[in-house]
Short mmCIF file of C-alpha atoms in Angstrom, two decimals:
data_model
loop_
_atom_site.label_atom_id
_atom_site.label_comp_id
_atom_site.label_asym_id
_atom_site.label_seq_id
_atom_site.Cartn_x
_atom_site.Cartn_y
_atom_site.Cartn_z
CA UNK A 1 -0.93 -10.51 -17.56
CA UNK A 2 -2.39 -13.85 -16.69
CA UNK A 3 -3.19 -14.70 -12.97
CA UNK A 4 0.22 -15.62 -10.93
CA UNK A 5 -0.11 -18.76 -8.77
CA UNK A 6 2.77 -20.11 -7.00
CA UNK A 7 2.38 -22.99 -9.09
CA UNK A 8 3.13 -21.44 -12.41
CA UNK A 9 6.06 -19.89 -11.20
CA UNK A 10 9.06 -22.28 -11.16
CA UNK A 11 12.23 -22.22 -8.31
CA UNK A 12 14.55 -20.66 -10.60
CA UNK A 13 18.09 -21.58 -10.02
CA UNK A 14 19.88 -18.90 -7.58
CA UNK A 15 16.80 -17.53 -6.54
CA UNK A 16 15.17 -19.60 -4.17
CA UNK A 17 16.95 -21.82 -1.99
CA UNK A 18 14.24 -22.12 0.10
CA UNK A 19 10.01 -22.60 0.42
CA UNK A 20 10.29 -19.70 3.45
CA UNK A 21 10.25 -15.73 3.25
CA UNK A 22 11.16 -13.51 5.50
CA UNK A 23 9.96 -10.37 4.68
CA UNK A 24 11.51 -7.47 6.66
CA UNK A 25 9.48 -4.35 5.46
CA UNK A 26 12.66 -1.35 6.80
CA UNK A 27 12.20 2.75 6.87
CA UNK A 28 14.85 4.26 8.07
CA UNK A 29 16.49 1.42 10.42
CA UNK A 30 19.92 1.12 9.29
CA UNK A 31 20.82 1.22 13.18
CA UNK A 32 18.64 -1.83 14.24
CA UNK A 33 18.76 -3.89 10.93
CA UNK A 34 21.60 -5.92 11.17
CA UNK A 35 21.30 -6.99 15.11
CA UNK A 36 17.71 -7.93 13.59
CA UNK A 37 18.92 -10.23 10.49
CA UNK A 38 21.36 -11.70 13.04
CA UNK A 39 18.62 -12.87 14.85
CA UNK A 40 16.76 -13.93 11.68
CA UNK A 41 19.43 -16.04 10.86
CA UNK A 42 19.67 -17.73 14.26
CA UNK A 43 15.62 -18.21 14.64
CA UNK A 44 14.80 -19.18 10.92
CA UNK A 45 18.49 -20.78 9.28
CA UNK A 46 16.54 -22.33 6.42
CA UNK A 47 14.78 -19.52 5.38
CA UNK A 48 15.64 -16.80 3.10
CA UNK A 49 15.25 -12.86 4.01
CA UNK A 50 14.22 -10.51 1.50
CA UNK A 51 14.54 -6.55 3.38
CA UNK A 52 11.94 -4.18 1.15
CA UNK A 53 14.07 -0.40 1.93
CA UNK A 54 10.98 1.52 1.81
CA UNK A 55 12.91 5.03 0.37
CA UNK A 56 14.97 5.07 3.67
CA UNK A 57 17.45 8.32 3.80
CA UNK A 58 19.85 6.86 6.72
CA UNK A 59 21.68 3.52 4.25
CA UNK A 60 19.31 0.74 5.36
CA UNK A 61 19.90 -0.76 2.37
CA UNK A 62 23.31 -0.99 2.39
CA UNK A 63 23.08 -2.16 6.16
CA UNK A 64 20.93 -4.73 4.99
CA UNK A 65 23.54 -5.94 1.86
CA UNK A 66 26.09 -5.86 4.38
CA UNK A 67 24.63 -8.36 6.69
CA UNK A 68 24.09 -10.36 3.64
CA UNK A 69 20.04 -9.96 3.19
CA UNK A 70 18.70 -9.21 -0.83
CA UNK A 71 17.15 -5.73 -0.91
CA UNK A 72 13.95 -4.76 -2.72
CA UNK A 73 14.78 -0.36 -2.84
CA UNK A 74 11.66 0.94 -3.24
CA UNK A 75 12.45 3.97 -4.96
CA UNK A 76 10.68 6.05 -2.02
CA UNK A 77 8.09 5.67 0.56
CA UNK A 78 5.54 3.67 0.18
CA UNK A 79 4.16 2.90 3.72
CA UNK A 80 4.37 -0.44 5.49
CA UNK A 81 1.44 -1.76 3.14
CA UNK A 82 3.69 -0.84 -0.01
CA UNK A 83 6.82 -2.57 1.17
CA UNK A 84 5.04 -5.80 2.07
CA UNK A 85 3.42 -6.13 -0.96
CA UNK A 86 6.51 -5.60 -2.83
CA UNK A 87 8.23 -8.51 -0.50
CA UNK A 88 5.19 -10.76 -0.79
CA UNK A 89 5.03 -10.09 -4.98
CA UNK A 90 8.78 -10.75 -4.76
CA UNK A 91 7.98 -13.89 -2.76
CA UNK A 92 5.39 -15.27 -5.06
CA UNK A 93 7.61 -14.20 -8.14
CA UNK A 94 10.36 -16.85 -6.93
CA UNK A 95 7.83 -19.29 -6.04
CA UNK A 96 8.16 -19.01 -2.62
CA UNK A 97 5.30 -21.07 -0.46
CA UNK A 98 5.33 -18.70 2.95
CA UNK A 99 6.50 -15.52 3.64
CA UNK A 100 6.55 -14.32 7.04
CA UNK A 101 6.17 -10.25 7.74
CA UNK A 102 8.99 -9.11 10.69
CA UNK A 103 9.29 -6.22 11.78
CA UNK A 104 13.07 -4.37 11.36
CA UNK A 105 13.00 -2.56 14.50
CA UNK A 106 13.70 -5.92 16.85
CA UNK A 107 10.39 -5.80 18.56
CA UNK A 108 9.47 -9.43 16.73
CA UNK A 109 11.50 -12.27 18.11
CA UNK A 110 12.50 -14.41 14.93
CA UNK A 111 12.65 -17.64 16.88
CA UNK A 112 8.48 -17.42 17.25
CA UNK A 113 8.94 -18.01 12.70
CA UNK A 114 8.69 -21.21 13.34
CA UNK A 115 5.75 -21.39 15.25
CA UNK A 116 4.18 -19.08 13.12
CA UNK A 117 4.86 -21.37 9.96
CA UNK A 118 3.89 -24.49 11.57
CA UNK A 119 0.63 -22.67 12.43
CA UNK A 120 -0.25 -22.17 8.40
CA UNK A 121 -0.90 -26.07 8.28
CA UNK A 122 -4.59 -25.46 9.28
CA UNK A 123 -4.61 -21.44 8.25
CA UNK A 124 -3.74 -18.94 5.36
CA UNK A 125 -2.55 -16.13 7.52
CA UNK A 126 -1.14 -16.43 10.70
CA UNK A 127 -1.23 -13.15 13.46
CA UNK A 128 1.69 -13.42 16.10
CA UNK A 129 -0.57 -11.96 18.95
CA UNK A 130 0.82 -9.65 21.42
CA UNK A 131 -0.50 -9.25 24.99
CA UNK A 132 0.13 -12.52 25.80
CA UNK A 133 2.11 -11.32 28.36
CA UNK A 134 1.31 -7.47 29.03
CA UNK A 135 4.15 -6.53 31.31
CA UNK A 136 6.73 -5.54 29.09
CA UNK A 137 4.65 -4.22 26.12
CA UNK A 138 3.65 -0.83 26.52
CA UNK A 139 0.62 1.06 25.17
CA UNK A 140 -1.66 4.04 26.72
CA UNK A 141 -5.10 2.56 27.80
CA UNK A 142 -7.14 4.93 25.49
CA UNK A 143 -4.86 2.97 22.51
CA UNK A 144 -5.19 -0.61 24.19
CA UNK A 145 -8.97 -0.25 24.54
CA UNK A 146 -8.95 1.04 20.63
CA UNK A 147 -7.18 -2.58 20.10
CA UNK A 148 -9.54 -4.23 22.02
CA UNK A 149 -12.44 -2.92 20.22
CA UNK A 150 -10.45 -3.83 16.90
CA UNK A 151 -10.19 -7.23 17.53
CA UNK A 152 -13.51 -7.84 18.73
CA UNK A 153 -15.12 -6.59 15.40
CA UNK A 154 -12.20 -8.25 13.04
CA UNK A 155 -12.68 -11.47 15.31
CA UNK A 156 -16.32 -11.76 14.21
CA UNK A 157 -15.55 -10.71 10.71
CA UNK A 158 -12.78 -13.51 10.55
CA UNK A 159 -14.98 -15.91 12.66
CA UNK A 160 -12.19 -17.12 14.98
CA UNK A 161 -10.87 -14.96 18.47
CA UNK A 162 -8.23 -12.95 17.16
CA UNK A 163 -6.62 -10.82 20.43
CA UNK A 164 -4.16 -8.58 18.32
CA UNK A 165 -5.14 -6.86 15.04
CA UNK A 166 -2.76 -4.34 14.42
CA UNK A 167 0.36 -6.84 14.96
CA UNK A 168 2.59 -6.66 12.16
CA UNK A 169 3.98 -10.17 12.74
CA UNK A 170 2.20 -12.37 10.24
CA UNK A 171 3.21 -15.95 8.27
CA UNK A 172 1.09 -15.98 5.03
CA UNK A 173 0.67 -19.43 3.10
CA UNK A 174 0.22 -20.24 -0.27
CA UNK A 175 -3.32 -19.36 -1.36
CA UNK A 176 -2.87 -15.62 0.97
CA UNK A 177 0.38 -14.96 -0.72
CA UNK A 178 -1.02 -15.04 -4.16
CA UNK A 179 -4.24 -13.11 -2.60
CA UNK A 180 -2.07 -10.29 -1.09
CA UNK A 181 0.34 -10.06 -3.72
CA UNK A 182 -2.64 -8.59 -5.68
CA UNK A 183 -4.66 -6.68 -3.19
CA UNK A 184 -2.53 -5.50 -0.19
CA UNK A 185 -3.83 -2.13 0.87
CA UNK A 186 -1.08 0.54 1.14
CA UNK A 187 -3.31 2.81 3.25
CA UNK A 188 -2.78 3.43 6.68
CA UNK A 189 -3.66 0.53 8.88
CA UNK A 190 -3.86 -0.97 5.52
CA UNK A 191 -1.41 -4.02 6.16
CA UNK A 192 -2.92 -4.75 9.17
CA UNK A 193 -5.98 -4.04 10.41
CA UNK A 194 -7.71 -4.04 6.23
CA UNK A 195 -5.62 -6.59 5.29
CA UNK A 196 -6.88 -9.15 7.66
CA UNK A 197 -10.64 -8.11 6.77
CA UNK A 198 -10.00 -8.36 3.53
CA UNK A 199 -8.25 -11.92 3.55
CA UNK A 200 -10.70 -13.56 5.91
CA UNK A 201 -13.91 -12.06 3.68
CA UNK A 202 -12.19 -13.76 0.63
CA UNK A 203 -12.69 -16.71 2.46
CA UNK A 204 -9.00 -16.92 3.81
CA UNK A 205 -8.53 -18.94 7.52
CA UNK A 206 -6.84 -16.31 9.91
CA UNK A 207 -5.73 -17.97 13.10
CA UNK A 208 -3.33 -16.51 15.96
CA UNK A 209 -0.54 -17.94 17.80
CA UNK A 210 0.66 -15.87 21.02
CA UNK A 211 3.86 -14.00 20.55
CA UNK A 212 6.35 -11.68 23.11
CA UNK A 213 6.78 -8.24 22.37
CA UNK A 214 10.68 -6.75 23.03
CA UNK A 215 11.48 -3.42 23.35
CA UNK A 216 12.39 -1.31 20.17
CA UNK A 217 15.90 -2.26 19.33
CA UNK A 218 16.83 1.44 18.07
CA UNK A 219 14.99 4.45 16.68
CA UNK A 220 11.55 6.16 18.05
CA UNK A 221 8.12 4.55 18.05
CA UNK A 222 6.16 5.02 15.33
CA UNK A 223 3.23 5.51 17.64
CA UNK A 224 2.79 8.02 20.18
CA UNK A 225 -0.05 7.63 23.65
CA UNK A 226 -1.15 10.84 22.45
CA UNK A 227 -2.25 9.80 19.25
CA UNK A 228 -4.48 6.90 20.57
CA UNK A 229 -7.90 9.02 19.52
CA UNK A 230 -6.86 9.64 15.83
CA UNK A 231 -5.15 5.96 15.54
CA UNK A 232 -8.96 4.68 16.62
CA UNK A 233 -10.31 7.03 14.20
CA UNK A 234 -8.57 6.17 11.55
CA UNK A 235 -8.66 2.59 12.50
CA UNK A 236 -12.48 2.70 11.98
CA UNK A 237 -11.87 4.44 8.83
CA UNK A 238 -9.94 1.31 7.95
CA UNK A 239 -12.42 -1.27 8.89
CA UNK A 240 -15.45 0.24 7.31
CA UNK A 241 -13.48 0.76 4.09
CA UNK A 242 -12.62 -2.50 4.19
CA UNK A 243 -16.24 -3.98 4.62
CA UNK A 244 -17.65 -1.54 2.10
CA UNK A 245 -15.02 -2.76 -0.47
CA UNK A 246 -16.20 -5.27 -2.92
CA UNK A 247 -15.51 -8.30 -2.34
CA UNK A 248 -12.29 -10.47 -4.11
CA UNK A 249 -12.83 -13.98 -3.94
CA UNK A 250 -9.14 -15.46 -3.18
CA UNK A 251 -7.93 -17.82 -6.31
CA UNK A 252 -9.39 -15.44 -8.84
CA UNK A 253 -6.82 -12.82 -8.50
CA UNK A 254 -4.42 -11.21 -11.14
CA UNK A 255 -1.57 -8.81 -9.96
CA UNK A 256 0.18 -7.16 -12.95
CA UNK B 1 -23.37 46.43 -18.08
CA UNK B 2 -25.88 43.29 -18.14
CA UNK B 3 -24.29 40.17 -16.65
CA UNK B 4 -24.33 38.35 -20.23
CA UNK B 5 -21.88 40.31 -21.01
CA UNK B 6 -19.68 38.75 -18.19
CA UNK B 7 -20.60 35.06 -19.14
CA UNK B 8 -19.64 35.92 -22.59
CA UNK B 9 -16.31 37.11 -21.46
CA UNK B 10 -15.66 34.28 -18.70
CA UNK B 11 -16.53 31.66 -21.19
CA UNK B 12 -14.35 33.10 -24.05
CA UNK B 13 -11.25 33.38 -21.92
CA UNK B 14 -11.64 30.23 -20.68
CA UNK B 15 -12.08 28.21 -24.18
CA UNK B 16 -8.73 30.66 -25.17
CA UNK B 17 -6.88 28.98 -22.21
CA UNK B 18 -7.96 25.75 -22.88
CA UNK B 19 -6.90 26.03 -26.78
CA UNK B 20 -3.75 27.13 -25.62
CA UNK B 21 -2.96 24.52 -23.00
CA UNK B 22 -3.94 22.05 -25.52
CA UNK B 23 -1.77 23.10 -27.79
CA UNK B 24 1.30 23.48 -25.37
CA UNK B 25 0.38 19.31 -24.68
CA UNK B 26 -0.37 20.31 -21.06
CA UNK B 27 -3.97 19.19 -21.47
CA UNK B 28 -4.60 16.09 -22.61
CA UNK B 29 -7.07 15.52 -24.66
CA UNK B 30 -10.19 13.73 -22.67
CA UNK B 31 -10.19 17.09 -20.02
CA UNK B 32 -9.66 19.09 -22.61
CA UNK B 33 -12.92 17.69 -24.56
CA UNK B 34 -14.44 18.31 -20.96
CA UNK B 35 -13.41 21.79 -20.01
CA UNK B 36 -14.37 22.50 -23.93
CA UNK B 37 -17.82 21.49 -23.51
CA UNK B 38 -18.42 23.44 -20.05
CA UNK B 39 -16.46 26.58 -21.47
CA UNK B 40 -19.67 26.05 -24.55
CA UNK B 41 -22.21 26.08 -22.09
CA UNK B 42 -21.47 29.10 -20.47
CA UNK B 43 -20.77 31.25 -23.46
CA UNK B 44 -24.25 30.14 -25.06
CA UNK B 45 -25.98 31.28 -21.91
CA UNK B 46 -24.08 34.09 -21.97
CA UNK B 47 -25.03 34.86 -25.78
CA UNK B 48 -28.63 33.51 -25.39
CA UNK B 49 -30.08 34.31 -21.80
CA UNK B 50 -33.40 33.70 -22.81
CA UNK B 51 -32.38 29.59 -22.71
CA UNK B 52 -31.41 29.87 -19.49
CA UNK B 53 -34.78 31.85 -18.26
CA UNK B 54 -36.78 29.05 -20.46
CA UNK B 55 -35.07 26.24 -18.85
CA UNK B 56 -35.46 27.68 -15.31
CA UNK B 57 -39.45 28.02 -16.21
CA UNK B 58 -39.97 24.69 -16.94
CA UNK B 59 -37.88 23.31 -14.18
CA UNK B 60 -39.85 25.65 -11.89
CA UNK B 61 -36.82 27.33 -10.55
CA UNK B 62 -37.67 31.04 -10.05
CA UNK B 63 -34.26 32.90 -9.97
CA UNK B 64 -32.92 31.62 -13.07
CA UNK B 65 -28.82 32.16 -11.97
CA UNK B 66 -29.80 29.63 -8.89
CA UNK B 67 -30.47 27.17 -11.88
CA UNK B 68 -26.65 27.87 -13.03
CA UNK B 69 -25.16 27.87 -9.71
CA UNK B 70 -26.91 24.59 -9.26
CA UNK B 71 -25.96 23.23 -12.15
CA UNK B 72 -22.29 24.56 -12.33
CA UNK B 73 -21.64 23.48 -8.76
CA UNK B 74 -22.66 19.77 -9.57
CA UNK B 75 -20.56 19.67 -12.56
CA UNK B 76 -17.69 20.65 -10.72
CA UNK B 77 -18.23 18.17 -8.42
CA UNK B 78 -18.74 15.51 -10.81
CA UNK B 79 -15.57 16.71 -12.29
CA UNK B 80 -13.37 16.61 -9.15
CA UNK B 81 -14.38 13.26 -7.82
CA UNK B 82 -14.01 11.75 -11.33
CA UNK B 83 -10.17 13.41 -10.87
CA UNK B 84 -10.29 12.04 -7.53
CA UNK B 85 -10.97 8.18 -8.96
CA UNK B 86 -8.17 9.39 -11.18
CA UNK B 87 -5.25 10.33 -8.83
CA UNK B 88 -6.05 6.88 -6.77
CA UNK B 89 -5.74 5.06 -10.14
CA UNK B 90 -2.48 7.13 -11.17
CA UNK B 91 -1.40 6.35 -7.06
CA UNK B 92 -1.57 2.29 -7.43
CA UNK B 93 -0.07 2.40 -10.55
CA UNK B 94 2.80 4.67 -9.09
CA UNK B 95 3.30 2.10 -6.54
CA UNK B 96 3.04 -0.89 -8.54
CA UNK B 97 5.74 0.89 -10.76
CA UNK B 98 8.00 1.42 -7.34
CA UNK B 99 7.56 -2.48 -6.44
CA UNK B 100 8.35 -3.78 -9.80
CA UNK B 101 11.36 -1.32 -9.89
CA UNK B 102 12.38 -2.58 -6.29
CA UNK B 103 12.20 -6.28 -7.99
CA UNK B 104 13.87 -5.63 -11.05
CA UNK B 105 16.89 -3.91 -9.32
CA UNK B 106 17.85 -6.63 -6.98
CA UNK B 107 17.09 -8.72 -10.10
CA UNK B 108 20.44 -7.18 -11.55
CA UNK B 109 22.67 -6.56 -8.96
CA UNK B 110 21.88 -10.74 -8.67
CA UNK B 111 22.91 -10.95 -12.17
CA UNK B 112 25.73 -9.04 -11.64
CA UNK B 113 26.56 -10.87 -8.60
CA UNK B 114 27.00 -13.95 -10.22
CA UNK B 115 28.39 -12.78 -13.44
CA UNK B 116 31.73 -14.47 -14.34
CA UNK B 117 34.44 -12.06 -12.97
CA UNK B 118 32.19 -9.85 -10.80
CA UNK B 119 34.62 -10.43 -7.64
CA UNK B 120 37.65 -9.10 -9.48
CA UNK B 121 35.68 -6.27 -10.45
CA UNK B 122 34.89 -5.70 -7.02
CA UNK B 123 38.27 -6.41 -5.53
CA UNK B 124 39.53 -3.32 -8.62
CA UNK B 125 36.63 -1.08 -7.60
CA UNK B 126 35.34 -1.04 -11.12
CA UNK B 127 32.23 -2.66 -10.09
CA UNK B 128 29.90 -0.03 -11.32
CA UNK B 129 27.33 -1.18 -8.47
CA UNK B 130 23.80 -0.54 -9.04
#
């Protein structure tokens, strides 16, 4: 199959009713999802929300239907890289010009979309930055210096101060949605900390805008203090991967 | 008993179970080509030790069995990194499969949603759903 630009695929009639995504990547969040698409709705009315079920056991995806929201059921789990792909190929599919990556679990505010957006008129991929405001985001030192140490490297990769690497709250534009719809890593740390090496060394403009962190809205963390050694580990395993790669110019990319 | 004899044996039993996984289709055919040709080796060293001795002499290996230990461990892992390359390819394609099947399936319950007559179906609860 020919290369996919947003270009050659046309706004098909009751498909896209707008140029915004929100892409809600969900395992296993039934309980949080629709407080979450409420919220979606209120912060971003114009845009459209795709949630990608990634083989959830608990009904997310008939949470999400309920509250009105099309469903992409993956047909099990992929990992966070596998559902955002699937949003963002959906996204590019329909001819969609941004799609935004929030979280299901409540802990990205959907009113910061719009900033986020705006921010993709000088940028391909946009990073809503945590830490802006420490006090009510909680991580173990041992992982927040891991972070740290992240973001230093991918800063000098991406040639611009990026604070927060492994945020999952990301606008994409145009030219990054067609790049990630072919080559969005599903490993671990894939959609974030790869991803962003990836795009910026195929000559994509990554830029942050600061963003609050809330509070889980339901469920347990995905992340545990404990586990700050092997999340650096493997977060190194990541990078290098990512800089041994070869690399993918963006605009000369096919997804089949 | 003189270790040829073993080779000869190892290398017959495996070609039998490769012949017979071939032809119950659980081997396809570019691993069983493989397997074939390694199963070959061993049972001509094992019928003709002498090539093995001869090939360790001009290599200037002196224990001629460290020459097929050397040479038996690389193939296998030549073999299992190739299969390794191969499960990562079979991996993206699963999930490419998974994404286009996510796609496709709110694809028709669209459809379906906007097919003529697809409240009353609902409202019966003949609406066969996805």
């Amino acid at each position: 199959m020919p290369a996919l630009t947003p270009r050659d695929v046309p706004a098909r009639e009751g498909g896209r009713a707008a140029d915004v995504l929100v892409v809600v990547p969900a395992w296993n969040e039934a309980a949080a999802l629709p407080a979450t698409l409420a919220e979606i709705r209120a912060g971003v009315p114009d845009a459209d929300v795709v949630v990608v079920d990634d083989g959830s056991t608990d009904g997310t995806a008939r949470a999400a239907r309920d509250a009105g929201a099309t469903v992409l059921e993956l047909p099990f789990n992929l990992g966070v890289g596998g559902a955002v792909r699937a949003g963002y190929r959906y996204a590019l599919r329909r001819g969609y010009a941004v799609a935004v990556q929030v979280d299901a679990d409540g802990q990205h505010d959907p009113a910061d979309v719009p900033r986020l957006v705006a921010a993709l008129d000088s940028a391909d991929v946009v990073v809503g930055a945590r830490f802006a405001d420490r006090r009510d985001f909680e991580t173990s030192r041992t992982r927040r210096s891991a972070m740290v140490v992240l973001a230093a490297v991918v800063s000098r990769i991406a040639g611009t101060r990026l604070t927060d690497t492994t945020s999952g709250f990301k606008a994409v534009g145009p030219r990054a949605l067609a790049f990630y719809a072919a080559n969005f890593p599903a490993e671990y740390l894939g959609d974030t900390v790869e991803a962003l090496v990836i795009g910026a060394r195929a000559g994509l403009v990554v830029t942050q805008v600061p963003v609050q962190m809330r509070p889980r809205r339901a469920g347990a963390p995905s992340q545990r203090p404990w586990r700050a050694g092997l999340y650096l580990g493997r977060a190194v395993v990541a990078l290098v991967m990512a800089l041994v790669r070869r690399r993918v110019p963006a605009g000369e990319v096919a997804f089949p | 008993m003189s270790p040829q004899v073993l080779y000869v044996v190892g290398a017959v039993v495996a070609l039998a179970l490769i012949v017979e996984m071939v032809r119950r289709r659980t081997l396809r055919e570019k691993y069983a080509v493989l397997w074939t040709a390694v199963g070959v080796v061993v049972l001509v060293v094992g019928l003709a030790p002498g090539l093995l001795t001869a090939a360790a002499d001009l290599l200037g290996v002196e224990v001629p069995a460290n020459l097929l230990f050397f040479v038996a461990s690389l193939t296998l892992l030549l073999v299992s990194v190739q299969q390794s390359a191969e499960l990562g390819r079979l991996e993206e394609r699963t999930r490419t499969l998974a994404e286009r099947c996510a796609e496709l399936g709110a694809e028709v319950r669209r459809l379906q949603d906007d097919a003529p007559g697809a409240d009353d179906r609902r409202r019966r609860g003949t609406d066969p759903g996805p």
